[in-house]
Amino acid sequence: MKFFVKVLLSLCMVLYLLILTKLILFKTFSITEMNDHISFSFNGRYWGSHNFIPFKTIFHYLFLADVNTSIRIENIVGNIIGFVPFGLMLPLLTKRFTQLKPILIATFCFSFTYEILQLLFELGSFDTDDLILNTLGGIIGYLPIKLFYTVFKKNGTIGSQV
């Protein structure tokens, strides 16, 4: 039974990663257009359209942007929600991710990979605030797992897994 759950959870993780990759890297491209964007260039105009200043975009969307509320929610909350499943599933798949620090590092590195790919292959824009929000999402996803293990460990239901 435990093996079946692990396999099912692994398949869910793969499906989640495929969907997340489509949403982050290829959100505006069809499959046939993807090949045209997998090229590396140093277009000066493109390289100037990124945010390397922490909280700049978050502050802009919260206080300055003259945009629709749904766009604000999509950009801030969407970045958080998109990484909640990562923080939720990772500790269930392997015991190496049962503490906060490894989850934080793994989520940050995973998000950083997407941001670098967007930057290098012109698949979007690099945004430091996306790293912050995505990492927060991974931590939020981890919290129910940590709470579950803490409650059941205190009750003696779970051995020393966490």
CSV table of C-alpha atoms in Angstrom, one decimal:
chain,number,residue,atom,x,y,z
A,1,MET,CA,0.0,0.0,0.0
A,2,LYS,CA,2.8,2.4,0.9
A,3,PHE,CA,4.5,1.8,-2.4
A,4,PHE,CA,1.3,2.5,-4.3
A,5,VAL,CA,0.8,5.8,-2.5
A,6,LYS,CA,4.4,6.8,-3.3
A,7,VAL,CA,4.0,6.0,-7.0
A,8,LEU,CA,0.7,7.9,-7.1
A,9,LEU,CA,2.2,10.9,-5.3
A,10,SER,CA,5.2,10.8,-7.7
A,11,LEU,CA,2.9,10.8,-10.7
A,12,CYS,CA,1.0,13.8,-9.2
A,13,MET,CA,4.4,15.6,-8.7
A,14,VAL,CA,5.4,15.0,-12.3
A,15,LEU,CA,2.0,16.2,-13.6
A,16,TYR,CA,2.2,19.3,-11.3
A,17,LEU,CA,5.8,20.1,-12.6
A,18,LEU,CA,4.6,19.8,-16.2
A,19,ILE,CA,1.7,22.1,-15.6
A,20,LEU,CA,3.8,24.6,-13.7
A,21,THR,CA,6.4,24.6,-16.4
A,22,LYS,CA,3.8,25.3,-19.0
A,23,LEU,CA,2.3,28.1,-16.9
A,24,ILE,CA,5.6,29.8,-16.1
A,25,LEU,CA,7.8,29.2,-19.1
A,26,PHE,CA,5.4,28.7,-22.0
A,27,LYS,CA,2.3,30.6,-20.8
A,28,THR,CA,2.0,32.6,-24.1
A,29,PHE,CA,3.4,30.1,-26.5
A,30,SER,CA,1.9,27.2,-28.4
A,31,ILE,CA,3.9,24.0,-28.6
A,32,THR,CA,5.0,24.9,-32.2
A,33,GLU,CA,6.2,28.4,-31.1
A,34,MET,CA,8.3,27.1,-28.2
A,35,ASN,CA,11.2,26.1,-30.5
A,36,ASP,CA,11.6,29.7,-31.7
A,37,HIS,CA,12.2,30.9,-28.1
A,38,ILE,CA,14.7,28.3,-27.1
A,39,SER,CA,17.6,30.5,-28.2
A,40,PHE,CA,20.1,32.6,-26.2
A,41,SER,CA,20.6,36.2,-27.1
A,42,PHE,CA,21.9,39.4,-25.5
A,43,ASN,CA,19.2,41.8,-26.8
A,44,GLY,CA,19.9,44.9,-24.7
A,45,ARG,CA,16.2,46.0,-24.6
A,46,TYR,CA,15.2,42.6,-23.3
A,47,TRP,CA,17.8,42.5,-20.6
A,48,GLY,CA,16.6,45.8,-19.2
A,49,SER,CA,13.0,44.6,-18.6
A,50,HIS,CA,13.7,42.5,-15.4
A,51,ASN,CA,13.4,43.2,-11.7
A,52,PHE,CA,16.5,42.5,-9.6
A,53,ILE,CA,15.3,44.7,-6.6
A,54,PRO,CA,13.5,42.8,-3.8
A,55,PHE,CA,9.9,43.8,-3.1
A,56,LYS,CA,9.8,46.3,-6.0
A,57,THR,CA,7.1,44.4,-8.0
A,58,ILE,CA,5.2,43.4,-4.8
A,59,PHE,CA,5.1,47.0,-3.6
A,60,HIS,CA,4.1,48.2,-7.1
A,61,TYR,CA,1.2,45.8,-7.3
A,62,LEU,CA,0.0,46.5,-3.8
A,63,PHE,CA,0.3,50.3,-3.7
A,64,LEU,CA,1.2,51.9,-7.0
A,65,ALA,CA,-0.2,49.9,-9.9
A,66,ASP,CA,-3.1,51.3,-11.8
A,67,VAL,CA,-4.2,47.9,-12.9
A,68,ASN,CA,-7.3,45.7,-12.5
A,69,THR,CA,-7.5,43.9,-9.1
A,70,SER,CA,-7.5,40.5,-10.8
A,71,ILE,CA,-4.1,41.3,-12.4
A,72,ARG,CA,-2.8,42.2,-8.9
A,73,ILE,CA,-4.1,39.0,-7.5
A,74,GLU,CA,-2.9,36.9,-10.4
A,75,ASN,CA,0.7,38.3,-10.0
A,76,ILE,CA,1.0,38.2,-6.3
A,77,VAL,CA,-1.3,35.3,-5.1
A,78,GLY,CA,-0.7,33.3,-8.2
A,79,ASN,CA,3.1,33.2,-7.5
A,80,ILE,CA,2.4,31.9,-4.0
A,81,ILE,CA,-0.3,29.4,-4.9
A,82,GLY,CA,1.7,28.0,-7.8
A,83,PHE,CA,4.4,26.7,-5.4
A,84,VAL,CA,2.2,25.4,-2.5
A,85,PRO,CA,1.9,21.9,-4.0
A,86,PHE,CA,5.7,21.7,-4.2
A,87,GLY,CA,6.1,22.4,-0.5
A,88,LEU,CA,3.3,20.0,0.2
A,89,MET,CA,4.4,17.0,-1.9
A,90,LEU,CA,8.2,17.2,-1.4
A,91,PRO,CA,8.1,16.1,2.3
A,92,LEU,CA,5.7,13.3,1.4
A,93,LEU,CA,8.0,11.9,-1.3
A,94,THR,CA,11.2,11.9,0.7
A,95,LYS,CA,12.3,12.1,4.3
A,96,ARG,CA,15.1,14.6,3.3
A,97,PHE,CA,12.5,17.3,3.1
A,98,THR,CA,10.8,17.0,6.5
A,99,GLN,CA,12.3,20.1,8.0
A,100,LEU,CA,11.7,23.8,7.0
A,101,LYS,CA,15.3,24.7,5.9
A,102,PRO,CA,15.5,22.0,3.2
A,103,ILE,CA,12.1,22.9,1.9
A,104,LEU,CA,13.0,26.6,1.8
A,105,ILE,CA,16.3,25.9,0.0
A,106,ALA,CA,14.7,23.5,-2.5
A,107,THR,CA,11.8,25.8,-3.3
A,108,PHE,CA,14.1,28.8,-3.7
A,109,CYS,CA,16.4,26.8,-6.0
A,110,PHE,CA,13.5,25.4,-8.0
A,111,SER,CA,12.0,28.9,-8.5
A,112,PHE,CA,15.4,30.3,-9.3
A,113,THR,CA,15.8,27.8,-12.0
A,114,TYR,CA,12.6,29.0,-13.6
A,115,GLU,CA,13.6,32.6,-13.3
A,116,ILE,CA,17.0,31.9,-14.9
A,117,LEU,CA,15.4,30.0,-17.8
A,118,GLN,CA,13.0,32.9,-18.4
A,119,LEU,CA,16.0,35.3,-18.4
A,120,LEU,CA,18.3,33.4,-20.6
A,121,PHE,CA,15.8,32.1,-23.2
A,122,GLU,CA,13.5,35.2,-23.3
A,123,LEU,CA,10.5,33.1,-22.0
A,124,GLY,CA,9.4,35.8,-19.6
A,125,SER,CA,11.1,38.2,-17.2
A,126,PHE,CA,13.3,37.6,-14.3
A,127,ASP,CA,11.7,39.0,-11.1
A,128,THR,CA,13.3,38.7,-7.7
A,129,ASP,CA,9.9,39.1,-6.2
A,130,ASP,CA,8.7,35.9,-7.9
A,131,LEU,CA,11.5,34.2,-6.0
A,132,ILE,CA,10.3,35.6,-2.7
A,133,LEU,CA,6.6,34.8,-3.4
A,134,ASN,CA,7.3,31.3,-4.8
A,135,THR,CA,9.5,30.4,-1.8
A,136,LEU,CA,6.7,31.7,0.5
A,137,GLY,CA,4.3,29.4,-1.4
A,138,GLY,CA,6.5,26.4,-0.8
A,139,ILE,CA,6.7,27.2,2.9
A,140,ILE,CA,2.9,27.6,3.1
A,141,GLY,CA,2.6,24.2,1.4
A,142,TYR,CA,4.9,22.6,3.9
A,143,LEU,CA,3.2,23.9,7.0
A,144,PRO,CA,0.2,21.5,7.0
A,145,ILE,CA,2.6,18.6,6.6
A,146,LYS,CA,4.7,19.9,9.6
A,147,LEU,CA,1.5,20.4,11.6
A,148,PHE,CA,0.3,16.9,10.8
A,149,TYR,CA,3.6,15.3,11.8
A,150,THR,CA,3.8,17.4,15.0
A,151,VAL,CA,0.3,16.5,16.1
A,152,PHE,CA,0.6,12.8,15.3
A,153,LYS,CA,4.1,12.5,16.8
A,154,LYS,CA,2.8,14.0,20.1
A,155,ASN,CA,0.0,11.5,20.1
A,156,GLY,CA,2.4,8.7,19.5
A,157,THR,CA,0.8,7.7,16.2
A,158,ILE,CA,3.9,8.4,14.1
A,159,GLY,CA,7.4,7.2,15.0
A,160,SER,CA,10.4,9.5,14.7
A,161,GLN,CA,9.8,10.5,11.1
A,162,VAL,CA,10.2,14.3,11.7
